[in-house]
Amino acid sequence: MPGLADAARGRILFGGDYNPEQWPEETWHEDVRLMKDARVNSVTVGVFSWSKLEPEPGAREFGWLDRLMDLLHDHGIGVVLATPTSAPPPWLGRLHPDTLPRTEDGRTEWWGGRQHFSHSSATYRRCAAAITEDLAARYGGHPALTMWHINNEYCTADYGDEAAAAFRRWLRRRYGTLDALNTAWGTAFWSQGYDTWDGILPPRLAHYLRNPAQVLDFRRFTSDMLLECYTAERDIVRRHTPHIPVTTNFMPLWFGQDAWRWAGEEDVVSVDLYPDPRDPLGAQSGALVQDMTRSQARGPWMLMEQAAGPVNWRGVNHPKPRGLNRLWSLQAVARGADAVCYFQWRQSRQGAEKFHSGMVGHAGERGRTFQEVKELGADLARIAPHVTGRHSRAGIAVLHDWHAWWAAAQEARPSREVDHADVLRAWHRALWQAHLTTDFAHPEHDLSAYRLVVVPQLYLLTDAAIENLLGWVRRGGTLVCGFLTGVADEDDRVRPGGMDARLRELFGIRTLHEWWPLEPGQTVDCEGFAGTLWSEELEADGAADETVPYRGGELDGLPAVLRRGRAWYLSTLPEPEALRDLLARIAAGAGVRPELDGLPAQVEAVRRGDLLFLLNHGREPVTVAVPGTHRDLLTETAVTDRITLGRYGVAVLRP
Ligand code: GLA
């Protein structure tokens, strides 16, 4: 299978989405001049070009794209060519209303924006396949083509009739019989027993709470349908160009796609990433997505889109202060990115994203944004020969599973305050603040490469996943689990005892009497720290080797934290510093230490192959002890024993 290396060819891909159809052709020449100036070597073309390529049903307007591809090739700029299928032209919806998705309350999502397509519509799929086929036939042999980019940020649901029929087919494949479906969905509750497949609907607007197993399956179905759309187009381009890698861009920690499964269908795993420049934890939220993407890619990955300056979709949209774009771009490279790209090359003057930054902003080539983009292009070119293709592996795996997230994100739970993604972020942040780099893994993955496995929260665990965790601990692994883990099976059926019996035994829990969720802002005293969000009335079985009790209140004296051998269970979310310190201690016990001792809080040290990236996320200069002699690849100077990093400064040290 081709991969990112085939497109990058020893370089770090640098560039962005390029939408030249928004500009007169004279501007294209200006564009390539500036691209060369900034060392841009890759642009993604055609993402939203469907109505330009097919202005009326069946027509083909390839002339402009021919000229563009030639122009880019003449200037040595590679093309990631997109299939334009995320933004169908108005004629498709007008002539074929069946291609338009319906919301859960039956409203139509009309054209006039983007992503107004139903994943289940046979007409949409036929038209998407036709334009994909013709693009692949026409440009498959073009020398500028380096990669295929299918659709864009797949993220839509559909509750309409065609989707309902597809849902029934999907359910038939999953369950075989109505009996099995009725059992899995627990339809004895509230008189929901189905006597015919035709009676089953997507979980549309209902008077009161919907069946959670139905909702869970609908989320699984939606992810699978979108995946079918992706693989259908992928297979077309692959047939024409088996040697050209294929990708589709994920949104960061996006709820709607089982990205483990999707990543397995991609040649290149790519992601879009937009931390808020004003967020003091922006660097950590970026790191989480980067760690997740690297783990999905199992090697180098592509930062498909980021913003050179402000986005336009937050309440208040802040630009990036000087140096932050470079810092966060190199943070991605440190974490395995071999491509650093943006949305978009040139900031639009019209349309819904005209206040979203581009690499070339409204201020043009003299603007600070473009000047910094140019500097970054030079930095990336300098380090590329030493960096590309190298993989960084962490000693810690954080487990994440979309099915557990989907099952947990339902109505009528013990607490609305508990959000799977927030809990995941809190645990990753604790590890990040302890200077520990982590991989992510699926709970059924082979974990043998790790020393410590961390489960922030997996409400739903399959039997296979539970056996995997038990086997991991039996074979000498250290495991730390957060609350609300192992509660439900894969049908969202609560396991007897409220938590899987095998896991209870593993941690030394005899009885889980009650969950005691906390109010927003409320804390619960534990010995040595405060717990947040949640607490549990647990009875230990006497086999625990270590417990940290709750202090005061209803749970006084009961265990907040239990350890039995190498298995830890946390029945609350310790406040951030306490979680950081506890995880650092457990990691050290498992033989996992930060890359450097004594790192200042705002400095991140990440290893990629034999390179050590040092990233100063602070606005103040800082001196870092780096014992020994190294070469900083960015400044091409020798570094002995210590290095000073300026505001947002970065060093890439080679032994
Ligand atoms: C994503 C999309 C782009 C654009 C940007 C805006 O990256 O793929 O088309 O909408 O968001 O931030």
XYZ file of C-alpha atoms and ligand atoms in Angstrom:
667
model
C 0.000 0.000 0.000
C 1.282 3.470 -0.738
C 1.689 5.815 2.229
C 2.567 9.339 3.237
C 6.226 8.763 2.387
C 5.252 8.268 -1.277
C 3.738 11.732 -1.365
C 6.275 13.450 0.872
C 9.410 11.915 -0.671
C 11.696 12.976 2.144
C 10.092 16.376 2.596
C 7.617 17.557 5.165
C 4.544 18.380 3.125
C 3.805 22.050 3.598
C 0.867 23.911 2.136
C -2.865 24.011 2.423
C -6.294 23.895 0.881
C -6.185 25.894 -2.311
C -9.459 27.131 -3.751
C -8.395 28.941 -6.920
C -11.904 28.806 -8.368
C -12.644 31.731 -6.068
C -10.067 33.883 -7.862
C -9.331 35.191 -11.363
C -6.630 33.204 -13.125
C -4.128 36.111 -12.886
C -4.152 35.558 -9.148
C -3.045 31.943 -9.657
C 0.291 33.173 -10.951
C 0.698 35.391 -7.936
C -0.238 32.396 -5.806
C 2.444 30.104 -7.168
C 5.047 32.858 -6.822
C 4.169 33.246 -3.140
C 3.970 29.476 -2.667
C 7.515 29.122 -3.976
C 8.572 31.977 -1.727
C 7.150 30.157 1.299
C 8.480 26.733 0.162
C 4.978 25.382 -0.176
C 5.304 21.966 -1.793
C 1.748 20.609 -1.574
C -1.750 22.008 -2.007
C -5.129 20.377 -1.652
C -7.311 21.237 -4.606
C -10.930 20.714 -5.502
C -12.460 20.146 -2.065
C -15.477 22.312 -2.869
C -15.349 22.376 -6.669
C -18.274 20.175 -7.626
C -20.421 22.902 -9.169
C -17.398 24.227 -11.094
C -16.568 20.763 -12.402
C -20.156 19.734 -13.113
C -22.138 22.972 -13.542
C -25.155 21.024 -14.781
C -26.032 17.337 -14.538
C -23.521 15.225 -16.441
C -21.512 18.182 -17.805
C -17.752 18.218 -17.221
C -15.668 21.404 -16.985
C -12.116 20.232 -16.534
C -10.313 22.966 -18.494
C -9.630 25.192 -15.496
C -8.400 22.270 -13.427
C -6.155 21.095 -16.285
C -4.539 24.540 -16.392
C -4.201 24.664 -12.637
C -2.660 21.210 -12.295
C -0.163 22.049 -15.062
C 0.709 25.368 -13.456
C 1.311 23.768 -10.076
C 3.364 21.005 -11.608
C 5.461 23.513 -13.548
C 6.347 25.100 -10.236
C 7.121 21.830 -8.485
C 4.065 21.920 -6.255
C 2.340 18.595 -5.650
C -1.430 18.251 -5.612
C -3.572 16.441 -3.090
C -6.621 16.152 -5.291
C -9.957 16.088 -3.521
C -13.168 14.515 -4.610
C -15.667 17.384 -4.350
C -18.443 15.331 -2.853
C -18.918 17.148 0.452
C -20.595 20.126 -1.228
C -23.017 19.001 -3.919
C -24.106 21.621 -6.458
C -27.567 23.185 -6.030
C -28.930 21.242 -9.023
C -28.450 17.958 -7.210
C -30.769 18.902 -4.360
C -33.213 20.651 -6.689
C -33.557 17.738 -9.111
C -33.113 15.030 -6.486
C -34.539 16.086 -3.118
C -33.868 12.512 -1.982
C -30.179 13.447 -1.711
C -30.902 15.927 1.088
C -30.581 14.781 4.700
C -33.347 15.094 7.291
C -32.855 16.064 10.918
C -34.293 14.004 13.754
C -37.427 16.154 13.742
C -37.920 15.760 10.006
C -36.574 19.074 8.747
C -34.616 19.146 5.502
C -31.031 20.363 5.341
C -31.086 22.390 2.135
C -28.317 23.489 -0.198
C -26.848 26.928 0.369
C -24.217 25.731 2.828
C -22.244 22.512 2.517
C -22.441 18.843 3.530
C -26.099 18.726 2.497
C -25.991 15.123 1.370
C -27.562 11.994 2.715
C -25.040 9.198 3.214
C -27.781 6.699 2.387
C -29.065 8.307 -0.795
C -28.521 6.049 -3.802
C -28.745 9.092 -6.072
C -26.103 10.993 -4.132
C -23.820 7.984 -4.135
C -24.307 7.487 -7.878
C -23.514 11.112 -8.706
C -20.568 11.188 -6.282
C -19.174 8.022 -7.863
C -19.554 9.451 -11.382
C -17.615 12.652 -10.726
C -14.997 10.699 -8.763
C -14.602 8.237 -11.635
C -14.078 11.036 -14.143
C -11.644 12.928 -11.941
C -9.621 9.782 -11.369
C -9.614 8.944 -15.081
C -8.557 12.434 -16.064
C -5.911 13.179 -13.411
C -4.745 9.730 -12.353
C -1.763 10.077 -14.688
C -1.065 13.734 -14.024
C 2.468 14.224 -12.684
C 1.318 16.777 -10.076
C -0.946 14.262 -8.334
C 0.544 13.005 -5.049
C -2.476 11.982 -2.974
C -6.249 11.632 -3.061
C -8.374 13.413 -0.508
C -11.878 11.969 -0.336
C -14.747 14.310 0.582
C -14.111 16.570 3.588
C -14.741 16.101 7.291
C -17.449 13.444 6.998
C -19.836 14.383 9.787
C -23.493 14.257 8.766
C -26.394 12.201 10.034
C -29.681 11.488 8.291
C -32.992 10.484 9.872
C -34.954 10.409 6.597
C -36.779 7.528 4.919
C -33.945 6.241 2.744
C -31.676 6.291 5.786
C -34.378 4.442 7.742
C -34.381 1.670 5.120
C -30.587 1.502 5.213
C -30.700 1.397 9.019
C -33.003 -1.637 8.868
C -30.646 -3.398 6.462
C -27.734 -2.602 8.761
C -29.653 -3.966 11.758
C -30.569 -7.140 9.907
C -26.899 -7.735 9.209
C -26.003 -7.069 12.842
C -28.750 -9.093 14.521
C -30.084 -11.557 11.960
C -33.431 -11.951 13.696
C -35.969 -9.609 15.249
C -35.737 -11.614 18.451
C -32.060 -10.845 18.703
C -32.733 -7.173 18.041
C -35.518 -7.019 20.608
C -33.219 -8.631 23.157
C -30.272 -6.351 22.391
C -32.422 -3.248 22.543
C -34.285 -4.310 25.660
C -37.586 -3.544 23.977
C -39.541 -5.168 26.821
C -39.083 -1.788 28.454
C -41.900 0.656 27.570
C -43.676 -1.669 25.186
C -41.215 -1.294 22.346
C -41.178 -4.869 21.014
C -40.894 -4.955 17.209
C -42.928 -7.448 15.214
C -41.588 -6.419 11.805
C -38.375 -4.875 10.522
C -40.442 -2.235 8.775
C -41.505 -0.874 12.130
C -37.984 0.184 13.030
C -37.041 3.825 12.598
C -34.020 5.975 13.234
C -34.316 7.499 16.707
C -36.461 10.388 15.504
C -37.974 13.064 17.711
C -40.012 11.334 20.401
C -42.205 12.528 23.233
C -39.856 11.366 25.937
C -36.578 9.498 26.314
C -35.544 7.353 23.383
C -34.294 3.801 23.589
C -30.563 4.171 24.335
C -29.587 0.943 22.535
C -31.409 2.181 19.437
C -29.593 5.503 19.674
C -26.271 3.711 20.121
C -26.866 1.514 17.086
C -27.905 4.538 15.045
C -24.578 6.179 15.865
C -22.771 3.006 14.821
C -24.827 2.888 11.648
C -24.139 6.540 10.825
C -20.391 6.064 11.176
C -20.592 2.951 8.988
C -22.692 4.644 6.285
C -20.301 7.552 6.022
C -17.473 5.046 5.891
C -19.214 3.301 2.999
C -19.365 6.626 1.161
C -15.641 7.052 1.753
C -14.627 3.533 0.727
C -16.784 3.687 -2.415
C -14.882 6.742 -3.638
C -11.563 5.404 -2.375
C -12.015 2.206 -4.329
C -12.686 4.156 -7.511
C -9.523 6.257 -7.260
C -7.525 3.214 -6.158
C -8.588 1.320 -9.246
C -7.133 4.095 -11.401
C -4.041 4.810 -9.280
C -3.081 1.960 -6.949
C 0.246 3.691 -6.300
C -1.264 6.969 -5.013
C -2.184 7.146 -1.296
C -5.718 8.018 -0.217
C -6.883 9.962 2.802
C -9.905 11.694 4.262
C -9.536 14.333 6.945
C -10.830 13.720 10.458
C -12.063 16.452 12.716
C -10.268 16.546 16.057
C -11.732 14.085 18.554
C -14.938 14.086 16.546
C -17.914 12.307 18.048
C -19.440 10.963 14.854
C -16.839 8.603 13.416
C -15.298 5.457 14.822
C -11.896 6.746 13.827
C -10.081 3.498 14.753
C -12.110 1.710 12.141
C -11.826 4.518 9.607
C -8.066 4.849 10.019
C -7.712 1.217 8.991
C -9.275 2.105 5.642
C -6.882 4.976 4.896
C -3.387 4.989 3.398
C -2.664 8.261 5.160
C -4.386 9.322 8.378
C -4.998 13.046 8.433
C -6.660 15.438 10.830
C -7.772 19.065 11.062
C -6.769 20.856 14.234
C -7.735 24.263 15.585
C -6.809 24.844 19.218
C -7.955 28.233 20.488
C -4.959 30.612 20.689
C -6.486 32.107 23.820
C -6.922 28.778 25.576
C -4.208 28.318 28.207
C -4.543 24.590 27.530
C -4.511 24.956 23.736
C -1.160 23.199 23.482
C -2.507 20.259 25.463
C -5.676 19.940 23.433
C -3.492 19.973 20.313
C -1.197 17.351 21.824
C -4.141 15.073 22.564
C -5.361 15.108 18.980
C -1.832 14.684 17.674
C -1.226 11.704 19.975
C -4.545 10.222 18.896
C -3.831 10.710 15.191
C -0.315 9.277 15.420
C -1.728 6.240 17.188
C -4.384 5.771 14.510
C -1.767 6.127 11.792
C 0.719 3.860 13.570
C 3.373 6.054 12.006
C 3.724 9.448 10.345
C 0.480 11.329 9.786
C -0.765 14.444 8.102
C -1.892 17.674 9.708
C -4.303 18.416 6.898
C -5.741 21.696 8.110
C -4.933 24.227 10.786
C -5.325 27.992 10.908
C -2.431 30.362 10.289
C -4.360 32.995 12.267
C -7.908 33.243 13.580
C -10.795 30.948 12.719
C -14.263 32.445 12.281
C -16.466 29.950 14.082
C -15.845 30.717 17.740
C -17.748 33.404 19.610
C -14.661 35.586 19.645
C -11.936 34.641 17.173
C -8.414 35.432 18.253
C -5.385 35.607 15.977
C -2.239 33.689 16.825
C 0.344 35.800 18.608
C 3.756 35.945 16.931
C 5.469 32.573 17.126
C 2.458 30.461 18.061
C 1.809 29.168 14.579
C 5.402 27.921 14.368
C 5.284 26.427 17.858
C 2.085 24.462 17.303
C 3.199 23.342 13.854
C 6.469 21.993 15.217
C 4.563 20.391 18.086
C 2.706 18.378 15.451
C 5.989 17.410 13.776
C 7.382 16.369 17.162
C 4.374 14.093 17.542
C 4.868 12.418 14.200
C 3.361 14.712 11.544
C 5.140 14.567 8.194
C 2.764 17.131 6.723
C 1.895 20.587 8.066
C -0.944 22.130 6.108
C -3.611 24.760 6.506
C -7.102 25.739 5.745
C -6.551 27.658 3.485
C -3.886 29.081 1.210
C -5.468 32.446 0.395
C -8.083 34.002 2.630
C -11.424 34.258 0.814
C -12.946 37.659 0.082
C -16.440 36.239 -0.203
C -18.415 33.420 1.289
C -18.943 32.123 4.789
C -15.257 31.903 5.666
C -13.996 35.323 4.602
C -13.047 36.124 8.200
C -11.168 32.836 8.594
C -7.440 33.313 8.202
C -5.409 31.966 5.301
C -1.671 31.479 4.844
C -1.976 34.630 2.758
C -4.401 36.811 4.682
C -6.249 39.933 3.620
C -3.029 41.817 4.458
C -1.289 39.953 1.625
C 2.362 39.100 1.343
C 3.498 41.884 3.663
C 1.165 40.708 6.422
C 2.717 39.143 9.525
C 0.822 35.914 8.965
C 2.403 35.269 5.584
C 5.817 36.343 6.827
C 5.581 33.778 9.630
C 4.333 31.132 7.219
C 7.456 31.761 5.148
C 9.704 31.375 8.154
C 7.994 28.132 9.060
C 8.440 26.836 5.508
C 12.185 27.416 5.867
C 12.274 25.690 9.268
C 10.448 22.648 7.982
C 12.735 22.357 4.962
C 15.737 22.526 7.290
C 14.646 19.730 9.615
C 12.841 17.499 7.097
C 15.797 15.288 6.151
C 16.316 14.373 9.806
C 12.691 13.969 10.769
C 10.530 12.372 8.121
C 9.557 8.770 8.426
C 10.617 8.553 12.062
C 8.129 7.304 14.543
C 7.705 8.237 18.154
C 6.300 5.629 20.483
C 5.199 6.336 23.986
C 5.427 4.013 26.979
C 1.864 4.824 27.997
C -1.348 4.006 26.183
C -4.562 5.878 26.940
C -7.555 3.811 25.898
C -10.364 5.363 23.923
C -13.307 3.855 22.090
C -16.042 5.612 20.162
C -18.659 3.020 21.039
C -18.070 3.660 24.743
C -18.362 7.387 24.089
C -21.576 6.981 22.083
C -23.120 4.797 24.761
C -22.116 7.204 27.534
C -23.421 10.297 25.719
C -27.105 9.598 26.246
C -30.071 11.064 27.995
C -31.114 9.924 31.482
C -27.729 9.120 32.978
C -26.662 9.511 36.603
C -25.096 12.892 35.777
C -25.208 15.255 32.823
C -22.000 16.781 34.090
C -19.950 13.743 33.150
C -18.779 14.116 29.574
C -16.648 11.338 28.129
C -14.453 13.686 26.097
C -13.920 16.060 29.021
C -12.841 13.194 31.252
C -10.474 11.968 28.524
C -9.033 15.482 28.223
C -8.588 15.760 31.985
C -6.570 12.535 32.158
C -4.491 13.326 29.096
C -3.847 16.786 30.520
C -2.639 15.272 33.784
C -0.174 13.071 31.895
C 0.844 15.961 29.659
C 1.457 18.176 32.659
C 3.551 15.384 34.170
C 5.646 15.599 30.940
C 4.601 12.136 29.866
C 3.877 11.552 26.197
C 1.142 9.064 25.490
C -0.172 6.958 22.690
C -3.838 6.117 22.369
C -5.153 2.622 21.824
C -8.438 0.800 21.395
C -9.335 -1.415 24.375
C -9.081 -4.524 22.208
C -5.670 -3.632 20.762
C -2.497 -5.507 21.573
C -1.071 -3.496 24.470
C 2.173 -5.398 24.901
C 4.340 -2.507 23.700
C 3.333 -0.370 26.694
C 4.272 -0.265 30.340
C 1.276 1.636 31.584
C -2.302 1.539 30.315
C -4.646 4.280 31.354
C -8.437 4.148 31.045
C -9.936 7.563 31.810
C -13.423 6.181 31.297
C -14.821 3.367 29.198
C -18.440 3.088 30.255
C -19.017 0.322 27.721
C -16.541 -2.534 27.445
C -16.931 -5.673 25.399
C -15.999 -9.022 26.901
C -13.025 -9.123 24.540
C -11.838 -5.754 25.856
C -12.220 -6.844 29.478
C -10.287 -10.041 28.814
C -7.631 -7.962 27.082
C -7.231 -5.743 30.148
C -7.152 -8.698 32.535
C -4.557 -10.451 30.400
C -2.507 -7.284 30.243
C -2.342 -7.000 34.040
C -1.704 -10.753 34.401
C 1.284 -10.443 32.104
C 2.807 -7.704 34.258
C 1.209 -4.522 32.929
C 0.103 -1.637 35.125
C -3.465 -0.467 34.636
C -5.232 2.648 35.956
C -8.962 2.997 35.437
C -11.255 5.901 36.093
C -14.841 5.719 37.321
C -17.782 4.578 35.206
C -15.634 2.003 33.462
C -16.932 -1.443 32.578
C -20.499 -0.520 33.522
C -22.255 -1.683 30.347
C -21.821 -4.413 27.746
C -21.876 -3.729 24.027
C -25.686 -3.479 23.962
C -25.548 -0.802 26.686
C -26.924 -3.347 29.152
C -25.715 -2.668 32.690
C -23.519 -5.503 33.862
C -24.615 -7.318 37.035
C -23.345 -5.438 40.056
C -23.125 -2.137 38.157
C -19.574 -2.888 37.056
C -18.196 -5.997 35.444
C -17.455 -8.636 38.098
C -14.046 -9.493 36.604
C -13.002 -5.859 36.855
C -14.331 -5.545 40.387
C -12.229 -8.525 41.369
C -9.220 -7.061 39.604
C -9.395 -3.876 41.672
C -10.519 -5.457 44.922
C -14.095 -4.137 44.953
C -16.702 -6.339 46.622
C -19.782 -4.151 46.143
C -20.492 -0.972 44.263
C -23.410 0.254 46.353
C -24.236 3.566 44.688
C -22.871 6.228 42.391
C -22.726 9.673 44.021
C -22.278 12.198 41.221
C -21.273 15.715 42.297
C -22.839 19.034 41.419
C -20.900 21.401 39.132
C -18.103 22.936 41.172
C -18.729 20.625 44.132
C -15.774 18.683 45.479
C -15.453 15.747 47.806
C -12.601 15.445 50.283
C -10.311 12.506 49.872
C -7.212 11.925 51.942
C -4.670 14.333 50.470
C -6.726 15.766 47.627
C -10.166 16.842 46.499
C -12.275 14.751 44.144
C -14.452 16.367 41.504
C -17.366 15.404 39.277
C -18.166 12.016 40.762
C -17.797 9.757 43.763
C -18.783 6.187 44.583
C -19.967 4.223 47.531
C -17.640 1.250 47.241
C -16.966 -1.624 49.555
C -13.496 -3.099 49.230
C -13.188 -6.888 49.389
C -10.124 -6.873 51.587
C -7.814 -7.850 48.740
C -6.822 -4.276 47.921
C -3.155 -3.495 48.624
C -3.673 0.225 48.968
C -6.652 2.514 49.382
C -7.097 6.258 49.657
C -10.284 6.982 51.568
C -12.943 9.638 51.223
C -12.927 11.959 54.231
C -16.103 13.366 55.724
C -19.551 13.354 54.224
C -21.628 10.351 53.362
C -18.704 8.301 52.024
C -16.342 8.924 54.950
C -13.764 6.171 55.164
C -14.809 4.365 51.987
C -12.169 3.971 49.278
C -11.799 6.769 46.710
C -8.766 5.040 45.183
C -7.964 1.355 45.294
C -4.949 -0.578 44.172
C -4.665 -4.297 43.967
C -1.268 -5.371 42.672
C -0.704 -3.383 39.502
C -4.368 -2.463 38.969
C -5.628 0.934 40.155
C -9.179 2.223 40.296
C -10.160 5.857 40.840
C -13.782 6.315 41.837
C -13.599 10.118 41.541
C -11.798 12.576 39.280
C -8.983 13.985 41.413
C -8.397 17.724 41.015
C -5.844 18.374 38.215
C -2.625 18.561 40.256
C -3.572 15.503 42.293
C -4.332 13.476 39.168
C -1.052 14.640 37.620
C 0.954 13.637 40.690
C -0.793 10.309 41.102
C -0.327 9.353 37.443
C 3.310 10.493 37.530
C 3.888 8.259 40.555
C 2.158 5.282 38.965
C 4.050 5.825 35.711
C 7.374 5.985 37.527
C 6.468 2.761 39.298
C 5.818 1.213 35.900
C 9.195 2.456 34.631
C 7.952 5.375 32.510
C 9.659 8.715 33.075
C 9.619 12.112 31.337
C 12.196 12.623 28.559
C 14.121 15.062 30.779
C 14.255 15.600 34.520
C 13.399 18.975 35.986
C 11.494 20.317 32.991
C 9.877 23.712 33.593
C 6.089 23.488 33.616
C 5.615 25.284 30.283
C 8.186 23.231 28.404
C 7.290 20.075 26.570
C 9.952 17.543 25.606
C 8.909 15.029 22.952
C 11.064 12.372 21.380
C 10.752 11.458 17.737
C 13.234 8.770 16.739
C 16.580 9.989 18.084
C 15.485 13.651 17.976
C 14.375 15.532 21.051
C 11.916 18.367 20.454
C 11.792 21.038 23.156
C 8.769 23.319 22.985
C 8.321 26.375 25.191
C 4.598 26.979 25.472
C 5.205 30.014 27.648
C 5.555 33.665 26.714
C 8.690 34.002 28.856
C 12.143 32.726 27.875
C 13.216 29.669 29.800
C 16.427 27.709 30.258
C 16.273 23.928 30.078
C 18.925 21.493 31.276
C 19.831 19.062 28.482
C 22.819 17.070 29.708
C 25.391 16.290 27.021
C 26.221 17.748 23.646
C 23.631 18.080 20.907
C 23.012 19.906 17.679
C 19.933 22.102 17.352
C 18.715 21.438 13.834
C 16.696 24.669 13.707
C 19.553 27.033 14.506
C 22.304 24.704 13.303
C 24.296 25.353 16.442
C 25.861 23.111 19.093
C 24.102 22.870 22.445
C 25.903 21.713 25.571
C 24.133 20.900 28.817
C 21.581 23.737 28.661
C 19.563 25.678 26.171
C 17.505 28.848 26.436
C 14.229 28.880 24.549
C 12.662 32.241 23.801
C 8.937 32.991 23.971
C 7.182 30.136 22.129
C 10.673 28.888 21.285
C 11.470 25.463 19.846
C 14.642 23.420 19.567
C 15.112 20.157 17.721
C 18.087 18.425 19.275
C 20.069 15.674 17.631
C 22.643 13.747 19.663
C -12.279 22.576 8.395
C -12.842 22.402 7.007
C -12.529 23.589 6.126
C -12.895 24.883 6.818
C -12.221 24.936 8.145
C -12.556 26.170 8.944
O -10.904 22.404 8.412
O -12.330 21.242 6.411
O -13.246 23.452 4.925
O -14.283 24.979 6.957
O -12.607 23.829 8.946
O -11.879 26.155 10.172
